[in-house]
Each structure stands twice: as structure tokens, then as C-alpha cells.
């Protein structure tokens, strides 16, 4: 259980840092790709959490 919350915590930090970094670099085409990537990662994260 503790490992699961650590995993979610680390993934959340990585996602936040990546989104902020791309947002600061600014790029209209990139923002759409990053949005899709974030949605995909969140769905994958939900799948992992439900399995635990």
C-alpha cells in the first residue's frame, strides 16, 4: 500500500514538472500532444491504482 502511494506521488510530480516545462517553452502544436500524453498517462495510472 505504501509503495502504491509513493508511486502515485512520484508520477504526479513528474507529470507536473513536465507539463510546466513544456508550457513555459510554449508551442501550440506541442500543447496538444502533451495534453493527449497526460490524458493517456492518467488513464494508465488509474489502471495501475485499480490493480493494487
mmCIF file of N, CA and C in Angstrom:
data_model
loop_
_atom_site.group_PDB
_atom_site.id
_atom_site.type_symbol
_atom_site.label_atom_id
_atom_site.label_comp_id
_atom_site.label_asym_id
_atom_site.label_seq_id
_atom_site.Cartn_x
_atom_site.Cartn_y
_atom_site.Cartn_z
ATOM 1 N N UNK A 1 0.839 -1.201 0.000
ATOM 2 C CA UNK A 1 0.000 0.000 0.000
ATOM 3 C C UNK A 1 0.876 1.253 0.000
ATOM 4 N N UNK A 2 1.906 1.250 0.838
ATOM 5 C CA UNK A 2 2.797 2.411 0.906
ATOM 6 C C UNK A 2 3.518 2.613 -0.424
ATOM 7 N N UNK A 3 3.898 1.500 -1.049
ATOM 8 C CA UNK A 3 4.588 1.589 -2.342
ATOM 9 C C UNK A 3 3.664 2.205 -3.385
ATOM 10 N N UNK A 4 2.379 1.894 -3.329
ATOM 11 C CA UNK A 4 1.415 2.444 -4.280
ATOM 12 C C UNK A 4 1.295 3.953 -4.162
ATOM 13 N N UNK A 5 1.221 4.467 -2.921
ATOM 14 C CA UNK A 5 1.101 5.909 -2.760
ATOM 15 C C UNK A 5 2.388 6.622 -3.151
ATOM 16 N N UNK A 6 3.528 5.999 -2.879
ATOM 17 C CA UNK A 6 4.809 6.582 -3.306
ATOM 18 C C UNK A 6 4.841 6.682 -4.820
ATOM 19 N N UNK A 7 4.400 5.614 -5.492
ATOM 20 C CA UNK A 7 4.393 5.579 -6.958
ATOM 21 C C UNK A 7 3.522 6.702 -7.519
ATOM 22 N N UNK A 8 2.323 6.860 -6.968
ATOM 23 C CA UNK A 8 1.411 7.913 -7.434
ATOM 24 C C UNK A 8 2.002 9.291 -7.178
ATOM 25 N N UNK A 9 2.645 9.467 -6.027
ATOM 26 C CA UNK A 9 3.245 10.747 -5.664
ATOM 27 C C UNK A 9 4.342 11.132 -6.654
ATOM 28 N N UNK A 10 5.231 10.171 -6.961
ATOM 29 C CA UNK A 10 6.340 10.419 -7.891
ATOM 30 C C UNK A 10 5.806 10.714 -9.291
ATOM 31 N N UNK A 11 4.835 9.933 -9.766
ATOM 32 C CA UNK A 11 4.257 10.153 -11.095
ATOM 33 C C UNK A 11 3.610 11.534 -11.167
ATOM 34 N N UNK A 12 2.917 11.921 -10.118
ATOM 35 C CA UNK A 12 2.280 13.240 -10.086
ATOM 36 C C UNK A 12 3.296 14.363 -10.210
ATOM 37 N N UNK A 13 4.414 14.250 -9.494
ATOM 38 C CA UNK A 13 5.469 15.264 -9.565
ATOM 39 C C UNK A 13 6.060 15.310 -10.966
ATOM 40 N N UNK A 14 6.357 14.140 -11.539
ATOM 41 C CA UNK A 14 6.940 14.094 -12.881
ATOM 42 C C UNK A 14 6.001 14.716 -13.904
ATOM 43 N N UNK A 15 4.717 14.410 -13.822
ATOM 44 C CA UNK A 15 3.745 14.976 -14.761
ATOM 45 C C UNK A 15 3.673 16.490 -14.614
ATOM 46 N N UNK A 16 3.623 16.981 -13.372
ATOM 47 C CA UNK A 16 3.529 18.419 -13.142
ATOM 48 C C UNK A 16 4.742 19.148 -13.701
ATOM 49 N N UNK A 17 5.936 18.623 -13.422
ATOM 50 C CA UNK A 17 7.170 19.250 -13.892
ATOM 51 C C UNK A 17 7.214 19.265 -15.414
ATOM 52 N N UNK A 18 6.844 18.161 -16.036
ATOM 53 C CA UNK A 18 6.890 18.065 -17.496
ATOM 54 C C UNK A 18 5.895 19.025 -18.140
ATOM 55 N N UNK A 19 4.684 19.080 -17.620
ATOM 56 C CA UNK A 19 3.658 19.971 -18.171
ATOM 57 C C UNK A 19 4.085 21.427 -18.036
ATOM 58 N N UNK A 20 4.604 21.810 -16.872
ATOM 59 C CA UNK A 20 5.046 23.192 -16.653
ATOM 60 C C UNK A 20 6.205 23.532 -17.581
ATOM 61 N N UNK A 21 7.143 22.597 -17.745
ATOM 62 C CA UNK A 21 8.309 22.838 -18.603
ATOM 63 C C UNK A 21 7.877 23.069 -20.049
ATOM 64 N N UNK A 22 6.985 22.235 -20.544
ATOM 65 C CA UNK A 22 6.516 22.382 -21.924
ATOM 66 C C UNK A 22 5.694 23.659 -22.079
ATOM 67 N N UNK A 23 4.875 23.968 -21.061
ATOM 68 C CA UNK A 23 4.047 25.172 -21.106
ATOM 69 C C UNK A 23 4.923 26.417 -21.154
ATOM 70 N N UNK A 24 6.016 26.428 -20.379
ATOM 71 C CA UNK A 24 6.918 27.576 -20.363
ATOM 72 C C UNK A 24 7.662 27.704 -21.684
ATOM 73 N N UNK A 25 8.023 26.591 -22.304
ATOM 74 C CA UNK A 25 8.719 26.649 -23.589
ATOM 75 C C UNK A 25 7.742 27.096 -24.673
ATOM 76 N N UNK A 26 6.497 26.980 -24.435
ATOM 77 C CA UNK A 26 5.427 27.476 -25.274
ATOM 78 C C UNK A 26 5.321 26.873 -26.643
ATOM 79 N N UNK A 27 4.435 26.395 -27.247
ATOM 80 C CA UNK A 27 4.357 25.783 -28.553
ATOM 81 C C UNK A 27 2.959 25.242 -28.686
ATOM 82 N N UNK A 28 2.242 25.784 -29.669
ATOM 83 C CA UNK A 28 0.837 25.389 -29.849
ATOM 84 C C UNK A 28 0.720 23.912 -30.232
ATOM 85 N N UNK A 29 1.564 23.462 -31.144
ATOM 86 C CA UNK A 29 1.497 22.068 -31.574
ATOM 87 C C UNK A 29 1.862 21.135 -30.430
ATOM 88 N N UNK A 30 2.856 21.538 -29.646
ATOM 89 C CA UNK A 30 3.298 20.692 -28.533
ATOM 90 C C UNK A 30 2.209 20.554 -27.475
ATOM 91 N N UNK A 31 1.475 21.629 -27.219
ATOM 92 C CA UNK A 31 0.487 21.589 -26.137
ATOM 93 C C UNK A 31 -0.578 20.526 -26.394
ATOM 94 N N UNK A 32 -0.979 20.350 -27.639
ATOM 95 C CA UNK A 32 -1.973 19.320 -27.955
ATOM 96 C C UNK A 32 -1.399 17.934 -27.694
ATOM 97 N N UNK A 33 -0.168 17.715 -28.130
ATOM 98 C CA UNK A 33 0.478 16.419 -27.929
ATOM 99 C C UNK A 33 0.641 16.126 -26.448
ATOM 100 N N UNK A 34 1.078 17.121 -25.688
ATOM 101 C CA UNK A 34 1.269 16.940 -24.249
ATOM 102 C C UNK A 34 -0.074 16.660 -23.572
ATOM 103 N N UNK A 35 -1.121 17.342 -24.015
ATOM 104 C CA UNK A 35 -2.446 17.108 -23.442
ATOM 105 C C UNK A 35 -2.878 15.659 -23.617
ATOM 106 N N UNK A 36 -2.676 15.137 -24.827
ATOM 107 C CA UNK A 36 -3.019 13.737 -25.096
ATOM 108 C C UNK A 36 -2.152 12.801 -24.268
ATOM 109 N N UNK A 37 -0.869 13.126 -24.146
ATOM 110 C CA UNK A 37 0.049 12.285 -23.375
ATOM 111 C C UNK A 37 -0.358 12.258 -21.904
ATOM 112 N N UNK A 38 -0.736 13.418 -21.366
ATOM 113 C CA UNK A 38 -1.145 13.490 -19.959
ATOM 114 C C UNK A 38 -2.414 12.674 -19.734
ATOM 115 N N UNK A 39 -3.374 12.788 -20.645
ATOM 116 C CA UNK A 39 -4.613 12.011 -20.519
ATOM 117 C C UNK A 39 -4.311 10.516 -20.538
ATOM 118 N N UNK A 40 -3.438 10.110 -21.468
ATOM 119 C CA UNK A 40 -3.072 8.705 -21.569
ATOM 120 C C UNK A 40 -2.392 8.222 -20.290
ATOM 121 N N UNK A 41 -1.466 9.031 -19.758
ATOM 122 C CA UNK A 41 -0.752 8.651 -18.539
ATOM 123 C C UNK A 41 -1.701 8.577 -17.347
ATOM 124 N N UNK A 42 -2.669 9.491 -17.280
ATOM 125 C CA UNK A 42 -3.630 9.454 -16.180
ATOM 126 C C UNK A 42 -4.490 8.191 -16.252
ATOM 127 N N UNK A 43 -4.889 7.804 -17.469
ATOM 128 C CA UNK A 43 -5.663 6.570 -17.624
ATOM 129 C C UNK A 43 -4.829 5.361 -17.213
ATOM 130 N N UNK A 44 -3.558 5.356 -17.607
ATOM 131 C CA UNK A 44 -2.666 4.261 -17.230
ATOM 132 C C UNK A 44 -2.495 4.226 -15.713
ATOM 133 N N UNK A 45 -2.398 5.405 -15.100
ATOM 134 C CA UNK A 45 -2.238 5.494 -13.651
ATOM 135 C C UNK A 45 -3.477 4.947 -12.941
ATOM 136 N N UNK A 46 -4.659 5.285 -13.448
ATOM 137 C CA UNK A 46 -5.894 4.757 -12.861
ATOM 138 C C UNK A 46 -5.923 3.237 -12.949
ATOM 139 N N UNK A 47 -5.464 2.701 -14.076
ATOM 140 C CA UNK A 47 -5.415 1.249 -14.259
ATOM 141 C C UNK A 47 -4.495 0.607 -13.223
ATOM 142 N N UNK A 48 -3.321 1.223 -13.013
ATOM 143 C CA UNK A 48 -2.360 0.694 -12.039
ATOM 144 C C UNK A 48 -2.943 0.759 -10.632
ATOM 145 N N UNK A 49 -3.580 1.880 -10.300
ATOM 146 C CA UNK A 49 -4.148 2.049 -8.959
ATOM 147 C C UNK A 49 -5.253 1.027 -8.710
ATOM 148 N N UNK A 50 -6.088 0.777 -9.704
ATOM 149 C CA UNK A 50 -7.176 -0.192 -9.525
ATOM 150 C C UNK A 50 -6.638 -1.606 -9.348
ATOM 151 N N UNK A 51 -5.498 -1.904 -9.964
ATOM 152 C CA UNK A 51 -4.908 -3.238 -9.821
ATOM 153 C C UNK A 51 -4.328 -3.443 -8.434
ATOM 154 N N UNK A 52 -3.875 -2.377 -7.786
ATOM 155 C CA UNK A 52 -3.218 -2.500 -6.475
ATOM 156 C C UNK A 52 -4.217 -2.730 -5.360
#
